């Protein structure tokens, strides 16, 4: 027997329709790339998104065609997303921080027909354009007055292009399982992989993101999405905010502490989301200028592990609740969130911080398990760690142009992370599976050792890699960048760590360097470190 409810496909443009109908005047305020603050609202975003859709269709974009964006978070980028999806196209957010060859590779691999770019990235694209033969047109997201002279193919200023349309357009009715957006993983190993979101997965993920124990946004929220729309689908916020009718404050190109503070304060932002580096910058600015955050209620911090010092400062000094979150491009991206369940809600001080240092619990729509190398499920005891696998309606099943599914027999996706899960369902990342150090058949978590090492007051950054050892297969090597003007000895470093981790986890050697290589998204590039230290001979290896 079938249910007798209406067939109402979960399409992304329905989100902006709802925002324009039910929250028409809610502001969308942006720091424009040209400089001045720009104010609009959801009714206007929708009107202009209809023009984008109309103009794209006139340019020959058909359902399933990809349109790239290289752009900061602004109202224009928001309109572009809805316009692209609304004509059946697929927005492909390109991370401009990737290496040039990667940008060329992914635009070609995605077969983007049109590239929409902010002024910032015009010089970059001019250098790469020769290698992008399939791009038919470049739309520069500015007005005629600010349009630079450029040799980019068929280049046009977005505002002039938009003015050619009248917005008399009806959204394409596509299937809810059709592609809506694309984002490539940063490809720290091998080529980047294309993750393809559907209308349905985006809508369901946005609902998930809005829930109270997730981002908890509502029509009363003022949301500042600092996480770029080109990084992992903006953590859902470009869809969640209009879905609930929250005001949006778009930070444009300026993500430094002073600029972020200015927006938080001027627009009375209640919720924001960003990676730890951005929050470091903000906290430094607040401390240096003796500022407060009276309006901000909550921040979501993820992308890499959130250091407890950040959580502690936000909560104790500024009365802002921190929600540590974990996810990945392949998960749209939300996986777990660190809101406190009743079992932990009473905790105070360091005990509370220890739970908040975990990456959090799964919302409805994410199922998790941890397994050993033989795919046997491991217990949720908070101690045993294994490969973290996930399942859900907004989790990748296959990569673009790779026909095979990337799931195990039960339909789970291997995240490439190694984690524990405690009895209350809080997951904690202990490593990436390719970074875990395999010593004598046991696993050592490089992240735990790194977190401990960066706790030393003279250490700026630390990385741990497994180095070949004749007896144990691999043993940990600690690579340390001292803070400017500081010197540390190996004994000082090891002495500091003594007793704080299991004895057999202690690094066999410590080496000091001026710099550690990073990926385009700011993570430590362990592949490069492993290459750099591949012939390193540990003192313990010489002895055995
Ligand atoms: P990429 O790995 O391509 O930079 P993602 O942004 O999708 O792309 O990164 C996902 C990975 O980032 C996760 O698999 C995990 O290793 C790491 N990560 C994300 N959030 C956290 C977190 N809160 N703590 C630790 N690691 C995290």
XYZ file of C-alpha atoms and ligand atoms in Angstrom:
571
model
C 0.000 0.000 0.000
C 1.378 3.395 -0.944
C 1.194 6.503 1.185
C -1.197 9.086 -0.196
C 0.924 12.179 0.175
C 1.858 14.563 -2.624
C 4.835 14.110 -4.871
C 6.898 17.186 -3.997
C 10.475 16.591 -5.122
C 13.160 17.926 -2.798
C 14.601 20.571 -5.124
C 17.073 23.221 -4.021
C 15.319 26.147 -5.739
C 12.314 25.458 -3.501
C 14.523 26.723 -0.673
C 14.956 30.158 -2.219
C 11.243 30.189 -3.206
C 10.362 29.593 0.442
C 12.786 32.274 1.653
C 11.411 34.800 -0.845
C 7.794 34.031 0.060
C 8.012 33.586 3.809
C 11.062 35.695 4.704
C 11.204 38.160 1.777
C 12.743 41.098 3.598
C 15.307 39.182 5.613
C 18.656 40.832 4.841
C 21.572 39.350 2.963
C 24.455 41.692 3.694
C 27.822 41.233 1.991
C 31.270 42.727 2.078
C 31.645 43.097 -1.660
C 34.877 42.156 -3.359
C 35.031 45.732 -4.673
C 34.989 46.992 -1.075
C 31.682 48.556 0.028
C 29.034 46.738 2.062
C 26.081 45.616 -0.068
C 22.585 44.940 1.266
C 19.836 42.908 -0.351
C 17.185 40.398 0.793
C 15.822 36.973 -0.086
C 13.099 38.324 -2.374
C 15.750 40.062 -4.479
C 18.172 37.155 -4.354
C 15.432 34.999 -5.869
C 14.542 37.586 -8.513
C 18.132 37.821 -9.652
C 18.681 34.065 -9.425
C 15.801 33.689 -11.906
C 17.678 35.990 -14.262
C 20.854 33.947 -13.799
C 18.895 30.796 -14.692
C 17.290 32.490 -17.702
C 20.604 33.845 -18.953
C 22.370 30.516 -18.492
C 19.672 28.752 -20.458
C 19.978 31.353 -23.222
C 23.718 30.640 -23.224
C 22.917 27.000 -23.907
C 23.280 25.534 -20.422
C 21.102 22.413 -20.218
C 20.227 20.181 -17.272
C 23.346 18.450 -16.030
C 25.793 21.008 -17.492
C 28.419 22.257 -15.092
C 29.027 25.934 -14.316
C 32.109 26.705 -12.262
C 32.333 29.414 -9.635
C 35.611 30.823 -8.305
C 34.164 33.190 -5.791
C 34.012 34.406 -2.207
C 30.866 34.347 -0.109
C 28.750 37.233 -1.402
C 25.177 37.796 -2.513
C 26.230 37.340 -6.125
C 27.670 33.911 -5.413
C 24.433 32.981 -3.631
C 22.338 34.116 -6.603
C 24.638 32.213 -8.921
C 24.173 28.948 -6.967
C 20.380 29.174 -7.062
C 20.343 30.325 -10.677
C 22.617 27.504 -11.802
C 20.591 24.875 -9.927
C 17.334 26.492 -11.021
C 17.977 25.917 -14.735
C 18.996 22.335 -14.044
C 22.711 23.128 -14.130
C 25.279 21.972 -11.616
C 27.271 24.515 -9.609
C 30.894 23.488 -9.381
C 32.681 25.380 -6.647
C 36.385 25.621 -7.433
C 38.683 26.216 -4.498
C 40.981 29.025 -5.704
C 43.525 28.060 -3.052
C 44.312 24.826 -4.871
C 47.522 24.614 -6.845
C 47.179 25.987 -10.391
C 47.596 22.532 -12.012
C 44.824 21.160 -9.802
C 42.460 23.983 -10.788
C 43.121 23.250 -14.463
C 42.653 19.537 -13.863
C 39.322 19.827 -12.078
C 37.771 22.401 -14.447
C 38.678 20.134 -17.363
C 37.567 16.995 -15.571
C 34.222 18.561 -14.640
C 33.908 19.915 -18.227
C 32.713 23.267 -16.942
C 31.167 25.228 -19.811
C 30.998 28.605 -18.091
C 33.193 30.001 -15.333
C 31.832 32.656 -12.993
C 34.664 34.395 -11.181
C 35.260 37.147 -8.694
C 37.598 39.988 -9.671
C 40.210 38.499 -7.319
C 40.721 35.448 -9.519
C 40.748 37.066 -12.972
C 44.592 37.239 -13.080
C 44.808 33.582 -12.022
C 42.336 32.485 -14.705
C 44.124 34.565 -17.347
C 47.248 32.492 -16.662
C 45.328 29.213 -16.894
C 42.841 29.974 -19.699
C 44.991 28.445 -22.469
C 44.709 25.112 -20.727
C 40.912 25.310 -20.389
C 39.706 24.747 -23.963
C 36.170 23.672 -23.021
C 35.264 26.851 -21.155
C 33.041 28.900 -23.466
C 32.666 32.038 -21.417
C 33.905 33.840 -18.311
C 31.470 35.913 -16.270
C 33.219 38.331 -13.929
C 31.110 38.879 -10.823
C 31.183 42.665 -10.816
C 29.518 45.592 -12.592
C 30.540 47.415 -15.759
C 32.288 50.182 -13.815
C 34.627 47.722 -12.096
C 35.102 45.365 -15.041
C 38.809 44.993 -15.838
C 40.173 44.816 -19.353
C 40.711 41.103 -19.821
C 41.511 38.688 -22.614
C 39.382 35.945 -21.027
C 37.129 34.328 -23.631
C 33.775 36.135 -24.083
C 34.300 37.882 -20.761
C 31.360 39.900 -19.504
C 30.556 41.739 -16.287
C 27.942 39.802 -14.302
C 25.724 42.862 -13.808
C 25.693 43.707 -17.527
C 24.986 40.072 -18.381
C 22.177 39.921 -15.822
C 20.648 43.144 -17.167
C 20.108 41.386 -20.500
C 17.550 39.097 -18.827
C 14.133 40.032 -17.424
C 13.764 37.114 -14.969
C 10.599 35.868 -16.658
C 11.567 32.290 -16.054
C 10.184 29.154 -14.423
C 12.606 26.921 -12.563
C 13.360 23.685 -14.383
C 11.549 20.796 -12.782
C 14.312 18.229 -12.553
C 14.322 14.957 -10.632
C 15.279 15.299 -6.984
C 18.052 12.771 -7.561
C 19.586 14.883 -10.341
C 22.906 16.589 -9.707
C 22.746 20.079 -8.161
C 26.337 20.796 -7.164
C 29.894 19.566 -7.315
C 32.983 19.966 -5.235
C 36.352 18.245 -5.603
C 38.273 16.853 -2.655
C 41.646 18.516 -2.367
C 43.517 15.420 -3.477
C 46.296 15.225 -0.937
C 47.015 11.849 -2.573
C 46.482 11.402 -6.294
C 44.130 13.492 -8.402
C 41.204 15.330 -6.803
C 37.932 13.421 -6.825
C 34.606 14.936 -7.878
C 31.833 14.737 -5.286
C 28.385 15.290 -6.816
C 25.528 16.495 -4.592
C 21.934 15.931 -5.667
C 18.996 18.274 -5.066
C 17.648 15.727 -2.602
C 20.914 15.296 -0.693
C 21.384 19.077 -0.467
C 17.838 19.632 0.837
C 18.041 16.826 3.394
C 21.505 17.948 4.489
C 20.255 21.518 4.960
C 17.475 20.292 7.234
C 20.006 18.261 9.178
C 22.302 21.265 9.527
C 19.520 23.467 10.913
C 18.528 21.116 13.736
C 18.986 22.304 17.332
C 21.882 19.977 18.132
C 23.504 20.776 14.809
C 23.798 24.475 13.929
C 20.543 25.495 15.579
C 19.677 28.281 13.147
C 16.230 29.808 12.813
C 14.462 32.887 11.455
C 15.785 34.737 14.512
C 19.416 33.913 13.689
C 21.931 36.183 12.032
C 24.359 33.835 10.321
C 27.908 34.672 9.231
C 29.138 31.818 7.027
C 32.888 32.352 7.109
C 33.554 28.895 5.715
C 33.782 29.619 1.989
C 31.143 28.369 -0.414
C 34.063 26.749 -2.254
C 35.048 24.718 0.793
C 32.938 21.602 1.274
C 29.585 23.053 0.194
C 29.798 25.921 2.722
C 28.933 23.353 5.417
C 25.381 23.623 4.126
C 24.869 27.231 5.221
C 24.103 28.725 1.798
C 21.050 26.449 1.727
C 20.219 26.157 5.427
C 20.050 29.907 6.093
C 17.407 30.703 3.440
C 15.590 27.485 4.329
C 14.970 28.739 7.865
C 14.834 32.420 6.956
C 17.960 33.430 8.860
C 19.662 36.707 7.954
C 22.960 36.150 6.150
C 26.107 38.195 6.537
C 28.543 37.310 3.773
C 32.190 38.120 4.512
C 33.548 38.384 0.952
C 37.308 38.136 0.652
C 38.297 39.429 4.086
C 38.582 36.714 6.711
C 41.153 38.300 9.058
C 40.335 38.892 12.729
C 39.584 42.617 12.435
C 37.289 42.211 9.405
C 35.410 39.282 10.931
C 34.974 41.192 14.196
C 33.623 44.228 12.358
C 30.863 42.122 10.795
C 30.082 40.233 14.019
C 29.689 43.485 15.891
C 27.991 45.697 13.297
C 25.348 43.174 12.265
C 24.847 41.518 15.672
C 25.700 38.092 14.307
C 24.358 35.239 16.459
C 25.923 32.242 14.726
C 29.021 31.619 12.659
C 31.072 28.724 11.294
C 34.733 28.475 10.300
C 37.955 26.475 10.549
C 40.180 26.904 13.655
C 42.697 29.210 11.910
C 40.039 31.874 11.362
C 39.043 31.727 15.033
C 42.689 32.018 16.105
C 42.821 35.272 14.143
C 39.617 36.584 15.680
C 40.592 35.696 19.258
C 43.962 37.402 18.845
C 42.224 40.520 17.578
C 39.755 40.484 20.483
C 42.507 40.053 23.056
C 44.784 42.706 21.564
C 41.959 45.262 21.494
C 40.082 44.237 24.603
C 36.836 43.589 22.708
C 33.754 41.527 23.588
C 31.199 39.515 21.616
C 27.851 40.388 23.209
C 25.638 39.136 20.351
C 27.316 35.922 19.279
C 25.646 32.806 20.796
C 27.343 29.934 19.079
C 30.139 28.988 16.681
C 30.702 25.753 14.799
C 34.367 24.876 14.424
C 35.590 22.094 12.157
C 37.604 21.162 9.090
C 40.451 20.195 11.365
C 40.591 19.431 15.069
C 39.520 22.341 17.263
C 42.171 22.947 19.949
C 40.611 23.014 23.453
C 42.247 26.419 24.053
C 39.934 27.962 21.425
C 36.852 26.331 22.950
C 37.849 27.427 26.419
C 38.435 31.068 25.406
C 35.181 31.366 23.489
C 33.172 29.889 26.330
C 34.899 31.369 29.382
C 35.980 34.780 28.099
C 33.224 35.576 25.593
C 30.257 33.446 26.639
C 30.001 31.886 23.186
C 29.051 28.209 22.923
C 31.429 26.138 20.821
C 30.223 23.204 18.761
C 33.114 21.173 17.394
C 32.113 19.459 14.157
C 33.605 16.922 11.819
C 32.764 16.194 8.253
C 34.127 15.946 4.778
C 33.370 17.017 1.221
C 32.013 13.518 0.581
C 29.415 14.012 3.354
C 27.946 17.310 2.095
C 29.877 17.815 4.556
C 28.376 17.395 8.044
C 29.217 14.153 9.843
C 29.187 14.757 13.584
C 28.542 17.701 15.894
C 29.643 18.238 19.465
C 26.478 19.552 21.132
C 26.213 18.055 24.604
C 23.699 15.262 25.207
C 22.135 15.096 28.705
C 24.753 12.516 29.722
C 27.445 15.184 29.352
C 25.540 18.426 29.828
C 26.378 18.695 33.532
C 30.157 18.568 32.995
C 32.256 21.604 33.862
C 35.814 22.815 33.300
C 38.375 20.402 31.893
C 35.940 17.475 31.849
C 33.590 19.429 29.626
C 36.466 20.563 27.400
C 37.600 16.954 27.015
C 34.191 15.960 25.623
C 34.092 19.054 23.418
C 37.515 18.107 22.027
C 35.828 15.029 20.560
C 34.388 15.557 17.079
C 30.846 14.897 18.308
C 27.815 12.734 17.724
C 25.932 11.893 14.537
C 22.678 13.720 13.722
C 19.735 11.917 12.105
C 20.863 11.106 8.592
C 24.368 9.913 9.466
C 25.094 6.341 10.549
C 28.602 5.492 11.742
C 30.653 2.436 12.516
C 34.305 1.693 13.219
C 35.977 -1.423 11.853
C 39.359 -3.140 11.946
C 41.451 -3.986 8.881
C 39.382 -7.135 8.337
C 36.146 -5.129 8.341
C 35.055 -6.460 11.731
C 32.979 -3.922 13.673
C 34.670 -2.541 16.791
C 33.014 -1.607 20.087
C 31.828 1.890 21.038
C 33.937 2.035 24.204
C 35.749 5.331 23.594
C 39.104 3.508 23.534
C 39.219 1.087 20.627
C 40.031 2.848 17.410
C 39.348 1.741 13.857
C 38.431 2.885 10.384
C 35.481 5.246 10.509
C 32.727 4.399 8.016
C 29.508 6.280 7.351
C 26.180 5.866 5.604
C 23.386 8.327 4.853
C 21.334 10.205 2.250
C 23.938 12.972 1.919
C 27.006 10.701 1.768
C 28.856 9.965 -1.495
C 28.258 6.632 -3.163
C 30.610 7.118 -6.144
C 32.922 9.807 -7.515
C 32.304 11.733 -10.732
C 33.267 9.727 -13.839
C 34.266 6.764 -11.718
C 31.587 4.215 -12.332
C 32.171 1.970 -9.356
C 30.596 2.569 -5.959
C 33.046 3.253 -3.159
C 31.007 1.509 -0.466
C 31.474 -1.654 1.558
C 29.029 -4.579 1.457
C 26.672 -2.822 3.882
C 26.664 0.433 1.941
C 29.126 2.297 4.182
C 31.683 4.804 2.880
C 35.205 4.615 4.344
C 36.044 8.156 5.477
C 39.789 7.577 5.567
C 39.728 8.697 9.187
C 40.560 6.562 12.187
C 38.418 7.139 15.257
C 37.020 5.940 18.560
C 33.312 6.150 19.417
C 32.285 6.340 23.062
C 29.219 4.708 24.633
C 27.173 7.901 24.131
C 28.005 8.000 20.422
C 30.705 10.697 20.504
C 33.275 10.087 17.836
C 36.874 11.175 18.222
C 39.323 11.246 15.338
C 42.660 9.725 16.223
C 44.173 9.856 12.738
C 43.826 9.640 8.997
C 44.104 5.969 8.053
C 47.057 6.654 5.814
C 48.856 8.598 8.559
C 48.390 6.146 11.403
C 51.716 4.639 12.471
C 51.785 0.865 12.385
C 54.244 -0.274 15.016
C 54.601 -4.004 15.671
C 51.069 -4.667 14.389
C 49.529 -2.017 16.686
C 48.321 1.442 15.667
C 49.767 4.676 17.037
C 47.793 7.884 16.544
C 49.941 10.642 15.036
C 47.326 13.279 15.974
C 47.476 12.489 19.697
C 51.243 12.943 19.724
C 50.997 16.143 17.665
C 48.370 17.611 19.989
C 50.601 16.899 22.941
C 53.686 18.368 21.254
C 51.971 21.652 20.309
C 51.058 22.075 23.970
C 54.742 22.904 24.643
C 55.014 26.691 24.975
C 57.981 26.932 22.589
C 56.368 24.889 19.782
C 54.632 26.594 16.853
C 53.650 23.462 14.931
C 54.370 19.739 15.063
C 53.832 16.729 12.837
C 54.388 13.048 13.446
C 55.044 10.511 10.708
C 55.875 6.811 10.698
C 59.463 6.087 9.642
C 60.713 2.637 8.661
C 62.085 0.553 11.500
C 63.656 -2.884 10.946
C 62.076 -4.461 13.997
C 58.757 -2.623 14.471
C 57.962 -1.874 10.828
C 57.315 1.802 11.640
C 58.127 4.075 14.555
C 57.059 7.697 15.136
C 59.328 10.597 14.187
C 58.326 13.956 15.675
C 58.962 16.969 13.426
C 58.815 20.294 15.257
C 58.714 23.926 14.136
C 59.839 26.041 17.135
C 58.164 29.403 17.718
C 60.093 32.380 16.286
C 63.226 33.138 18.286
C 62.925 29.990 20.447
C 65.200 26.986 20.597
C 64.222 23.640 22.063
C 66.311 20.574 22.628
C 65.267 17.050 21.923
C 65.501 16.161 25.632
C 63.283 19.096 26.556
C 60.678 17.970 24.037
C 60.674 14.324 25.056
C 60.795 15.231 28.758
C 57.657 17.340 28.273
C 55.826 14.391 26.730
C 57.028 11.752 29.183
C 54.181 10.156 31.110
C 51.480 11.910 29.077
C 51.178 9.175 26.446
C 51.783 5.417 26.453
C 55.488 4.649 26.600
C 55.463 2.767 23.303
C 53.879 5.795 21.601
C 56.849 8.030 22.488
C 58.614 9.249 19.313
C 61.904 7.480 18.594
C 63.410 10.767 17.473
C 62.697 14.512 17.282
C 63.834 16.719 14.443
C 63.509 20.510 14.152
C 62.566 22.296 10.933
C 61.709 25.883 9.961
C 58.535 24.992 8.120
C 56.058 22.157 7.592
C 54.348 21.833 4.184
C 50.559 22.380 4.009
C 47.746 21.495 1.608
C 45.611 24.135 -0.090
C 43.080 23.824 2.733
C 45.741 24.393 5.407
C 46.218 20.812 6.569
C 49.666 19.334 7.168
C 50.830 17.670 3.957
C 51.987 14.353 5.358
C 52.736 12.880 1.926
C 55.398 15.559 1.388
C 56.837 14.982 4.855
C 56.987 11.228 4.279
C 58.828 11.892 0.999
C 61.203 14.342 2.685
C 62.045 11.893 5.468
C 61.841 8.641 3.501
C 65.530 7.828 3.997
C 65.606 8.982 7.596
C 67.342 6.503 9.843
C 66.049 6.479 13.402
C 68.682 6.159 16.162
C 66.733 3.140 17.444
C 66.985 1.524 14.003
C 70.766 1.870 14.036
C 70.883 0.190 17.426
C 68.722 -2.807 16.546
P 40.196 17.633 2.232
O 40.629 16.442 3.049
O 40.094 17.363 0.794
O 40.817 18.906 2.681
P 37.664 17.998 3.524
O 37.516 19.417 3.802
O 36.546 17.218 3.007
O 38.674 17.896 2.445
O 38.352 17.327 4.752
C 37.819 16.229 5.391
C 38.775 15.727 6.408
O 39.171 16.765 7.290
C 38.176 14.678 7.310
O 38.181 13.414 6.713
C 39.075 14.779 8.527
O 40.270 14.055 8.353
C 39.411 16.240 8.582
N 38.545 16.903 9.554
C 37.417 17.592 9.327
N 36.910 18.077 10.468
C 37.730 17.666 11.454
C 37.740 17.827 12.881
N 36.816 18.521 13.515
N 38.743 17.254 13.565
C 39.702 16.545 12.933
N 39.752 16.363 11.611
C 38.782 16.913 10.869
